[in-house]
XYZ file of C-alpha atoms in Angstrom:
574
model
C 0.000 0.000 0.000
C 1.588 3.165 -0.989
C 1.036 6.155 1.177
C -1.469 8.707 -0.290
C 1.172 11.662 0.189
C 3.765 9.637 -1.856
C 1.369 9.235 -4.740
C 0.592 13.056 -4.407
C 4.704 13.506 -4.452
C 5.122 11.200 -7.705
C 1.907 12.487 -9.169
C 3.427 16.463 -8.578
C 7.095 15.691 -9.363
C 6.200 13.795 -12.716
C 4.318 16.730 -13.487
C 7.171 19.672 -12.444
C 9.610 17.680 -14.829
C 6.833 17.613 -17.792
C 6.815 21.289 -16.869
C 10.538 22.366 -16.578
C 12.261 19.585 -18.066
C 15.406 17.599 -17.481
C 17.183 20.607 -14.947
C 14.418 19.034 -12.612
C 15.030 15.277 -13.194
C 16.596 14.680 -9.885
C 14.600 17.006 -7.603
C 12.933 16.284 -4.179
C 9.372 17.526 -4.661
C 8.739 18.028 -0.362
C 4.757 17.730 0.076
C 3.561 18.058 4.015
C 0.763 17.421 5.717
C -0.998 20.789 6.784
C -1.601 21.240 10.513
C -4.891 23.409 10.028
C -7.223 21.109 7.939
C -9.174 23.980 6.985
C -6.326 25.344 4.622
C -5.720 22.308 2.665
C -5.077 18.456 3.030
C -1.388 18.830 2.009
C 1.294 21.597 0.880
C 4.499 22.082 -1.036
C 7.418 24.868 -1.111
C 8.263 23.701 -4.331
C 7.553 27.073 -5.747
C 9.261 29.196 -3.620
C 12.352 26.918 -3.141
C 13.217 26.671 -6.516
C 11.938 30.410 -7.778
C 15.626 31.456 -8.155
C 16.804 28.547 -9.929
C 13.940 28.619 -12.484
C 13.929 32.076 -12.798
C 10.351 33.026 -12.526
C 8.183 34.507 -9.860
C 6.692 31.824 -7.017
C 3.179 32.353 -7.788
C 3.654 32.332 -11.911
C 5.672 28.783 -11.117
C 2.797 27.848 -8.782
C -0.287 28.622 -11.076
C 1.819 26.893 -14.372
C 1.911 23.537 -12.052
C -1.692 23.710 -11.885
C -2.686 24.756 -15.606
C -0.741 21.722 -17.089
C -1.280 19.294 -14.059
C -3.745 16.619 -15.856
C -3.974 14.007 -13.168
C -7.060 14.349 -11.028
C -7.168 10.702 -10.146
C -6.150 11.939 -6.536
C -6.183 15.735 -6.124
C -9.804 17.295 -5.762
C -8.242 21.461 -6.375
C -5.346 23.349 -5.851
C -4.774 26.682 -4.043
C -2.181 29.273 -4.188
C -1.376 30.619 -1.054
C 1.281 33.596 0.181
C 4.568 33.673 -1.891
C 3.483 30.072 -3.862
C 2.805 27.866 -1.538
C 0.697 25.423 -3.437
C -2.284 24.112 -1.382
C -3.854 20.693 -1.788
C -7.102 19.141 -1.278
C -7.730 14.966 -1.613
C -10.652 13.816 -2.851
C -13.190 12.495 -0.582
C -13.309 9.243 -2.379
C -9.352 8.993 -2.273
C -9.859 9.427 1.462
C -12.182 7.118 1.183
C -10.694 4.232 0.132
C -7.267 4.539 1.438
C -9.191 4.640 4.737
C -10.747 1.650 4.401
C -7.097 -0.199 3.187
C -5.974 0.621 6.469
C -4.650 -2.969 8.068
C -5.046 -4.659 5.123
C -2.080 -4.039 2.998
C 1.510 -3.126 4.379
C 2.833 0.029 3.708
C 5.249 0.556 0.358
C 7.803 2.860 1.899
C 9.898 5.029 -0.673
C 13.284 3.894 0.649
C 16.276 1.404 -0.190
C 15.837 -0.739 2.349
C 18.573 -3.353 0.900
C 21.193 -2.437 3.268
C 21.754 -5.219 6.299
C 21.317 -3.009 9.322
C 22.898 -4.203 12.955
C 21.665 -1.786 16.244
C 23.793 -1.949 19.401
C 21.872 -0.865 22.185
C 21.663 -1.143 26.052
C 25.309 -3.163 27.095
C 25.003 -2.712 30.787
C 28.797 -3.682 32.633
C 28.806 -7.464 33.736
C 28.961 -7.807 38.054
C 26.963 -4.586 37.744
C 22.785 -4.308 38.229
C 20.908 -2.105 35.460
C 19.588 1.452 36.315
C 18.081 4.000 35.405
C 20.631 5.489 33.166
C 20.361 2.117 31.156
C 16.798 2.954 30.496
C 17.462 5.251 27.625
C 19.271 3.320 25.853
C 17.678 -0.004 25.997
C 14.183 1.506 24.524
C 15.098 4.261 21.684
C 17.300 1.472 20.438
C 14.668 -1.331 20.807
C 11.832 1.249 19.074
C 14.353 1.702 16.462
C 14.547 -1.847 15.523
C 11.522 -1.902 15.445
C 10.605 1.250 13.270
C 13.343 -0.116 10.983
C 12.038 -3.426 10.683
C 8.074 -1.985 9.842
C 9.911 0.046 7.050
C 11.313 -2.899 5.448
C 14.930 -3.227 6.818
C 16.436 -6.468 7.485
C 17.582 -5.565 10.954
C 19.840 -7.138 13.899
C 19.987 -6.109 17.587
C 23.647 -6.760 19.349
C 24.178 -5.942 23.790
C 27.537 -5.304 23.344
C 27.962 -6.347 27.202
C 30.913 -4.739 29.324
C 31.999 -7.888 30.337
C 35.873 -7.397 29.976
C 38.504 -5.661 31.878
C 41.178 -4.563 34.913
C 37.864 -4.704 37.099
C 37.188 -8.333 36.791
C 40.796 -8.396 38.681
C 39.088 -6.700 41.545
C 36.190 -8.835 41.668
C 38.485 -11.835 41.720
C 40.246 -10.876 44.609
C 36.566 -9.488 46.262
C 35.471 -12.859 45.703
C 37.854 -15.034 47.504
C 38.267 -12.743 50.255
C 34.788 -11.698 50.933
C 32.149 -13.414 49.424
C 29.129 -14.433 51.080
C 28.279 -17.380 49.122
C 24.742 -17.810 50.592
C 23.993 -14.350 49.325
C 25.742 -14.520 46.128
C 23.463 -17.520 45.473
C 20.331 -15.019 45.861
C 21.569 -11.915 44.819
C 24.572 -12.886 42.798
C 24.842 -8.695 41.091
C 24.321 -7.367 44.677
C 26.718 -9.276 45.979
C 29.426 -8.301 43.653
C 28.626 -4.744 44.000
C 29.289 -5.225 47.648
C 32.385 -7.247 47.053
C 33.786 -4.273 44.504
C 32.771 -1.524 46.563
C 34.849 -3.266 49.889
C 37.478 -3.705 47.614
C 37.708 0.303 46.888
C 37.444 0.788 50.616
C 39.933 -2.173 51.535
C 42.736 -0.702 48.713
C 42.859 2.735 50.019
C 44.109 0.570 53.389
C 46.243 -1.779 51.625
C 47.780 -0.851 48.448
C 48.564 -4.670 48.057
C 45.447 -5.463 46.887
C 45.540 -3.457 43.575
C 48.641 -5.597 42.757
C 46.834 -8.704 44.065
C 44.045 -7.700 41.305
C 46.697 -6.946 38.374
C 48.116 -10.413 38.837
C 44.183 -11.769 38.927
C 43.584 -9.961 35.784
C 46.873 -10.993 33.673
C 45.949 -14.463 34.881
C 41.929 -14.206 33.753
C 43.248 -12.764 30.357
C 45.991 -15.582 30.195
C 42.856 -18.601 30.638
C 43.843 -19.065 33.984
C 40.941 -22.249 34.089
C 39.381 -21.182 37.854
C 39.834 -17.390 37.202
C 37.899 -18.200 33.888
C 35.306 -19.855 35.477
C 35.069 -17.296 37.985
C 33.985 -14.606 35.393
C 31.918 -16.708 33.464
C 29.654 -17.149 36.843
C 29.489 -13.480 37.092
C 28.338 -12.820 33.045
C 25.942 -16.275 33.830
C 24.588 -14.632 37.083
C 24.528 -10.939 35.757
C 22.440 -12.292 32.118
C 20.207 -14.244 34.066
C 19.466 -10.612 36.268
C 19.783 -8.130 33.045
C 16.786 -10.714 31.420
C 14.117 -10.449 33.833
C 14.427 -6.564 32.968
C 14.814 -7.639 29.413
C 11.677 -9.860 29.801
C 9.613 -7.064 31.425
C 10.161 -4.527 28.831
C 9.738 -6.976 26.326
C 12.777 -6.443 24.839
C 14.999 -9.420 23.086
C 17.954 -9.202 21.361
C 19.578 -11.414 18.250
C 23.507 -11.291 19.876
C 24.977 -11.050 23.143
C 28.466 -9.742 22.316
C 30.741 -8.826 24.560
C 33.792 -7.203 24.595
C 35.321 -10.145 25.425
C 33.952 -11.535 22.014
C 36.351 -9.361 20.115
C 39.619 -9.741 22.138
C 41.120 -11.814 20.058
C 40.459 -10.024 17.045
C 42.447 -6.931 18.040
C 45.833 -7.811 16.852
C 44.520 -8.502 13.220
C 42.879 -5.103 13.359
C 46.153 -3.655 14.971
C 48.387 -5.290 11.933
C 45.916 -3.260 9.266
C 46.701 -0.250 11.310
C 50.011 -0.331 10.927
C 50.383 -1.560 7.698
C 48.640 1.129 6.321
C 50.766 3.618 8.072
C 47.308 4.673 9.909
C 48.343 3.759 13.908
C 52.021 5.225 14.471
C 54.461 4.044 17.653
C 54.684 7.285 19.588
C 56.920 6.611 22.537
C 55.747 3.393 22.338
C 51.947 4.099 22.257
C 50.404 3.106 19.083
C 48.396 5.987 18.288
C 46.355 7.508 15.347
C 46.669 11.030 14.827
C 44.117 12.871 12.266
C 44.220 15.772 10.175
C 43.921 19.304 11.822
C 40.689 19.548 9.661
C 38.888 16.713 11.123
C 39.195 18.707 14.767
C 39.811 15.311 16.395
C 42.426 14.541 19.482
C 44.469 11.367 18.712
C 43.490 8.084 19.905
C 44.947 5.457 21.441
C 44.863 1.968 20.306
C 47.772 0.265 22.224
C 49.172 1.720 25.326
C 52.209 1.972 26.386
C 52.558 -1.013 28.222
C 51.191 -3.106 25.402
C 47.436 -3.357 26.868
C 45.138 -2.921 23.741
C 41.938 -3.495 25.318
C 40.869 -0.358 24.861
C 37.305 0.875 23.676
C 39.101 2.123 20.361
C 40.365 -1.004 19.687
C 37.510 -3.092 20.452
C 35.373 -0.907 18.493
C 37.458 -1.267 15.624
C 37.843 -5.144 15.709
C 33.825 -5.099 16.165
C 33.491 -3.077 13.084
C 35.709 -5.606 11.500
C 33.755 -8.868 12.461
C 30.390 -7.068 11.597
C 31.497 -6.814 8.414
C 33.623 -10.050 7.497
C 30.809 -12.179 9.334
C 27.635 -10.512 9.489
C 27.998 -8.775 6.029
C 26.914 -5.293 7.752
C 26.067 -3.084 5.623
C 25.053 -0.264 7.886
C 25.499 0.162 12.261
C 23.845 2.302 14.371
C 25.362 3.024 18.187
C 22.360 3.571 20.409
C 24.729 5.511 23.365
C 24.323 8.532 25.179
C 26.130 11.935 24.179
C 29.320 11.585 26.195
C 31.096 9.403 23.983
C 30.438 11.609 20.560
C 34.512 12.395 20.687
C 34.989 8.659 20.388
C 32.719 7.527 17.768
C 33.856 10.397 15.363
C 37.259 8.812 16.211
C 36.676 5.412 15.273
C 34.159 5.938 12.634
C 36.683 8.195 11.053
C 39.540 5.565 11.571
C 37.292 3.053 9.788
C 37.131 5.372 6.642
C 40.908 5.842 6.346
C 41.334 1.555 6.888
C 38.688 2.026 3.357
C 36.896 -0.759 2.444
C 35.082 -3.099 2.976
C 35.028 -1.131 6.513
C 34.268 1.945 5.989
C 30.843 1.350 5.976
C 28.161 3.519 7.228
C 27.922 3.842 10.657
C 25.925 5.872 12.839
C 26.210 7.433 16.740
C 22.337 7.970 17.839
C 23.061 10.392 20.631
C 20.492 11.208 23.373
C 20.403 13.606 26.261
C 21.351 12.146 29.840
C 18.153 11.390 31.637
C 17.783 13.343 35.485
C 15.860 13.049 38.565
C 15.435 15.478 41.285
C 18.257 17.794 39.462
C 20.790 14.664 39.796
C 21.987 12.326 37.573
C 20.440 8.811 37.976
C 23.427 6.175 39.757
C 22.996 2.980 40.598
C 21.784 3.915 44.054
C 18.583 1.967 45.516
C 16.104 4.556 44.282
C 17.967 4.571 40.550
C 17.817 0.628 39.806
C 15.517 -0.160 36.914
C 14.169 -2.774 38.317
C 12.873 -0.981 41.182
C 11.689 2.009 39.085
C 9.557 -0.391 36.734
C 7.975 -2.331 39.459
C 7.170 0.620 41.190
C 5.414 2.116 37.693
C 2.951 -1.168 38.088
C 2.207 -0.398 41.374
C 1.479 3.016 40.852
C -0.481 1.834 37.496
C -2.499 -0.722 39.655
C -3.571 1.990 42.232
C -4.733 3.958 39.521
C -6.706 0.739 38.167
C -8.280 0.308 41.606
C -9.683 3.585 41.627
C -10.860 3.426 38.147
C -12.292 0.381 37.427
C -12.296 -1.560 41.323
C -14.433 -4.213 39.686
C -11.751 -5.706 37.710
C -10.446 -9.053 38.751
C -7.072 -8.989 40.662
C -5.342 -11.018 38.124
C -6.903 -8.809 35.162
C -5.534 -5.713 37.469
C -2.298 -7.223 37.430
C -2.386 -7.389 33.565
C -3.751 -4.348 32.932
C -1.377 -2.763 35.634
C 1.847 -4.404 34.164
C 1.243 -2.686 30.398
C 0.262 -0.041 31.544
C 3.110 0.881 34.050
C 5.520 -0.428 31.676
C 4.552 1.360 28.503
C 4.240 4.612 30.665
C 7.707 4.248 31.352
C 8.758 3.710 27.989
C 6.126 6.366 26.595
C 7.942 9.344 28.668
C 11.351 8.536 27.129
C 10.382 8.170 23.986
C 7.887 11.226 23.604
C 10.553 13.410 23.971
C 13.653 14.043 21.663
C 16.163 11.982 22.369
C 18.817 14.889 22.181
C 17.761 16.632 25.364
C 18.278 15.758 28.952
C 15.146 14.142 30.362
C 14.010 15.399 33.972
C 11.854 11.994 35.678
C 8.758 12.637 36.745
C 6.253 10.446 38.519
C 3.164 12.586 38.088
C 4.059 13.255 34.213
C 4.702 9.572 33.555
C 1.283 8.113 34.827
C -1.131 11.440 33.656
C -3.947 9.582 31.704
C -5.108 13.500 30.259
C -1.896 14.535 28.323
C 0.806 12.979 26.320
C 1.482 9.556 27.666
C 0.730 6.066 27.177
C -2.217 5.663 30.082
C -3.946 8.620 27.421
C -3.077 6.297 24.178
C -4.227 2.962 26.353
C -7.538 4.369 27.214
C -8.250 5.774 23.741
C -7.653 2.078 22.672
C -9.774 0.859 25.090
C -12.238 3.415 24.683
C -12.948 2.425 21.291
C -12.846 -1.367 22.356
C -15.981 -0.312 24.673
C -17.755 0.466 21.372
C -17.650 -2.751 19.863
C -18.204 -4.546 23.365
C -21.418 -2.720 23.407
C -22.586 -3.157 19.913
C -21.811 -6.707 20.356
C -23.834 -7.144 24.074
C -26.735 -5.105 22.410
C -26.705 -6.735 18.697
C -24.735 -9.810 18.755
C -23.370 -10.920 15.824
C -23.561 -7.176 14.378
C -22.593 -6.560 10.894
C -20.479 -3.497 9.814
C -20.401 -2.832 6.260
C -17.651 -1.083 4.839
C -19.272 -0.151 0.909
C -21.958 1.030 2.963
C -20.423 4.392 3.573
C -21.688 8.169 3.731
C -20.186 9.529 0.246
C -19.191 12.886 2.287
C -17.314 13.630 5.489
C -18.518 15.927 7.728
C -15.707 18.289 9.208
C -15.106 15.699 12.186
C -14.584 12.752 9.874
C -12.488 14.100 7.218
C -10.114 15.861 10.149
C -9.322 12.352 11.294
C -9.781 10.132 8.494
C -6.625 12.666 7.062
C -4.632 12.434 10.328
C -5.229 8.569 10.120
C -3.242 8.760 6.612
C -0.717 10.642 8.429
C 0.655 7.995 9.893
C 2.860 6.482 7.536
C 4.321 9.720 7.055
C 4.921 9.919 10.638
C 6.819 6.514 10.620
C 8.867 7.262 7.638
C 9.945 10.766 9.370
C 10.709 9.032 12.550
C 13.003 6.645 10.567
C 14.815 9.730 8.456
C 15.643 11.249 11.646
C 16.235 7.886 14.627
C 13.637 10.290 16.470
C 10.709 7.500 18.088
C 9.105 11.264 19.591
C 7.790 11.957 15.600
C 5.431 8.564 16.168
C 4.150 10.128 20.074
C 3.887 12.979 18.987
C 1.725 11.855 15.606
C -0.050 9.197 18.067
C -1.353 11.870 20.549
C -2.556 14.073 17.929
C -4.617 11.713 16.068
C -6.261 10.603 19.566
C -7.131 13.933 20.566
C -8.822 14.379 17.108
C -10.626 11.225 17.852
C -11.822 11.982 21.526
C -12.750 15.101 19.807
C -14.889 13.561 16.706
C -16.194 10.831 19.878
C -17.676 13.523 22.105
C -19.468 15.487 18.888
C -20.638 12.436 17.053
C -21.985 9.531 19.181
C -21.805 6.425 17.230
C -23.925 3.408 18.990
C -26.790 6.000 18.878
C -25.684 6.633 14.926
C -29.452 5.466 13.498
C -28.419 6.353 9.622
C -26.730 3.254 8.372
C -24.371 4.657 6.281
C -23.493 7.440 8.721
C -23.470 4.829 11.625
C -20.595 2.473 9.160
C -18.803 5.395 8.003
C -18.149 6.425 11.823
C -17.298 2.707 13.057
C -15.137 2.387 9.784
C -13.220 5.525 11.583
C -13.231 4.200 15.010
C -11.857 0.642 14.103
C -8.901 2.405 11.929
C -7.705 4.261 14.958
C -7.939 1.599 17.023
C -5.166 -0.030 14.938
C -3.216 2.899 14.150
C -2.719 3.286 17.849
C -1.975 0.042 18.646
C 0.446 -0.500 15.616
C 1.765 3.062 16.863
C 2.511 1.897 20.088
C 3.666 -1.346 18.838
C 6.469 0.827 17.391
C 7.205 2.156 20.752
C 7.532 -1.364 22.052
C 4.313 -0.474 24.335
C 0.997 -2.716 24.515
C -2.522 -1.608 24.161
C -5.220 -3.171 26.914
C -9.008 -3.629 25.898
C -10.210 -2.540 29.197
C -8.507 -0.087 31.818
């Protein structure tokens, strides 16, 4: 199913390069989706844009695109408006009928979508329990899989796990001095945070033990068999801890790939380096050092004492098996915006190596997410865990109040999407490049833009077909039986219903999952709107009565396939 605005695109560009000829062959013929219905369906810039390069006056360029345009099959009239905007209006039987192929046909996006696409995304450290700061993360880069996959991409997820390191050295050492193995048997992550953090105390006593944890270290990396097993217990122990998360945000990944994964891979990448005159010894540091242009510091690959396990390198060996193994044709880094300084490094390291690795890689940056003016840490109050069981208690008090004659195990249901997709729904709402301030009463409001709104729009129009079916039964809704003409209601939300594929394919252009929210809430405010004006189960003109359920059952699934892009559930009752 192609989108109705990228027929009205082909339909106008065809026509421009009729008009103007082969100068205007490769143009982008921008068409958007008015915000006040009342001054047209759609509009293009075209006129304006390109007034200089034609060399004729907006409006003269704007009325000759409407004298020679010949295709009505879609467009009802044009308007010129201020300095050649051209205004467009859909036909109501257009509208129509690409309401009623809503669900029925996938979308035909206007994109390659050839190109083998791998997302990296979450990698909490091993030995270390998720929080809050993990959050971000974990969902843009799941929506984005997501989002990419609903476009057409054939698309990978990779936890590139911090699960290598001097640390593991410490935790060693914490481990056969300390451990409470009782403990570590119920709460193996807690436990090692205890046993690192009385290791930080312990060293600032006794210096010995940070040579204790060296030698633990140069043993793990040598295969020392029990310091091996050792560390495999704590990635075991931490994976089984980082999945219950996982499993609550519904959230699943293709790879688990450590750092540890790519260890042995860094000498090969380290040869290429030099080889290529790319990575220089500098007092015995093997460094890269860029052109003054590129406004980058140099970065380390190898240190000085011949330790190489170094993000840089890691990075580079990754980018290396990605593409030798996985055939990657594009990555995209799902990390906050501290580490922008590195990725231009090693991206731009990748292009000098050439091919096949200089393929296209991507750093989706987001702002660091706050509460109570302080950066989340992985203090009680901070651990994910905590804050997402606490958003389905919160969500079942709500419940209680609201509907109290629920079951308790439908409460717990309801209460588990609900709290859940809240959480997710206040990350991703807002753009990912600003800092996020966490707020209890914004997450859970079920009157603006959140999930709990979105849920009980869903299940709002779920009510109306539980009602036609307890008063009619087996009721029949016929979709050729139709009103031929929308009133002002109808047509502003059948249009913002055809939006939506628009609203994907923007959210994809720019890795923003806000665009969808943003679309989402919009459309259900129109509908709440068109709900309280027109009632429908008291509709008693067929066609009317069809053409209104027709509307009602196609938001329904817009929202839910919306939300489904957010990684959030709808309910049927709340």
């Amino acid at each position: 199913m192609k989108p109705v605005i990228i027929k009205v695109q082909e339909e106008l560009k065809e026509n421009i390069e009729q008009i103007f000829g082969k100068a205007f062959k490769n143009i982008s013929v921008e068409v958007r989706y008015t915000s006040k219905k009342e001054i047209a369906d759609f509009q293009t810039n075209f006129a304006l844009v390109n007034s200089k390069k034609i060399g004729k006056n907006p409006e003269k360029i704007a009325e000759e695109i409407i004298k020679k345009f010949r295709n009505y099959d879609i467009i009802d009239k044009f308007e010129i408006a201020g300095p050649g905007f051209l205004n467009i209006f859909i036909k109501n039987s257009v509208v129509i009928n690409e309401i009623k192929k809503i669900g029925s046909e996938k979308y035909n996006f206007p994109i390659d979508t050839s190109k083998n696409t791998i997302i990296d995304y979450s990698s909490p450290n091993i030995a270390k329990r998720m929080h809050i700061g993990h959050l971000r993360s974990t969902i843009i880069g799941d929506s984005l899989k997501r989002i990419l996959k609903y476009v057409g991409f054939k698309v990978s997820g990779d936890n590139h796990l911090g699960d290598w390191g001097s640390r593991f050295g410490k935790l060693i050492v914490g481990y056969n001095k300390w451990v409470d193995k009782e403990e570590y048997e119920k709460n193996p992550i807690g436990e090692l945070e205890r046993i690192y953090l009385k290791f930080s105390e312990e060293a600032q006593l006794n210096p010995e033990l940070e040579v204790s944890a060296k030698e633990e270290w140069i043993k793990l990396q040598s295969g020392d068999k029990k310091n091996v097993d050792l560390w495999k217990s704590f990635v075991e122990y931490s994976l089984k801890e980082f999945e219950k998360i996982y499993k609550k945000l519904n959230i699943e990944f293709d790879t688990y790939y450590g750092e540890s994964f790519y260890i042995k891979m860094i000498p090969e990448i380290l040869e290429i380096l030099r080889k290529k005159k790319i990575a220089v010894n500098d007092e015995g540091v093997l460094t890269v050092f860029f052109n003054e242009k590129e406004k980058l510091s140099p970065c380390i690959v190898r240190k000085k004492d011949g330790n190489s396990h170094l993000y840089s390198s890691t990075d580079l060996a990754t980018f290396k098996y990605r593409k030798d193994i996985l055939d990657i044709d594009s990555a995209i880094y799902v990390m906050d915006e501290r580490p922008k300084e590195h990725f231009r490094q090693v991206f731009k390291i990748s292009e000098m190596i050439g091919k096949p690795y200089d393929y296209e890689k991507i750093h989706v940056w987001f702002g660091i997410m706050r509460f109570e003016d302080d950066v989340f840490s992985s203090v009680n109050e901070g651990r994910l865990i905590n804050i997402l069981d606490e958003a389905i208690e919160k969500a079942k008090k709500i419940i209680n109040i609201k509907n109290p004659e629920l079951s308790e195990e439908e409460k717990s249901e309801i209460a588990e999407i609900i709290g859940i997709g809240a959480i997710k729904y206040f990350d991703l709402s807002q753009n990912r490049m600003t800092p996020i301030s966490f707020s209890w009463d914004k997450v859970l409001n079920f009157e603006e833009n959140t999930s709990p709104y979105l849920q009980y729009t869903y299940a709002r129009i779920m009510s109306i077909f539980r009602k036609l079916r307890k008063n009619y039964g087996n009721y029949i809704k016929n979709d050729n039986l139709i009103f031929e003409e929308f009133n002002k209601n109808e047509r502003e939300l059948a249009l913002a219903l055809l939006k939506f594929p628009y609203a994907v394919l923007k959210s994809y252009e720019s890795y923003k999952p806000n665009i969808i929210a943003d679309y989402l809430f919009e459309t259900a405010k129109i509908f709440n709107t068109f709900y309280a004006a027109d009632s429908i189960t008291k509709e008693e003109n067929k066609s009317r009565f069809n053409t209104k359920l027709l509307l009602a059952e196609k938001t329904a699934y817009i929202i839910k396939e919306g939300l489904g892009l957010l990684g959030i559930d709808v309910v049927e009752r709340m």
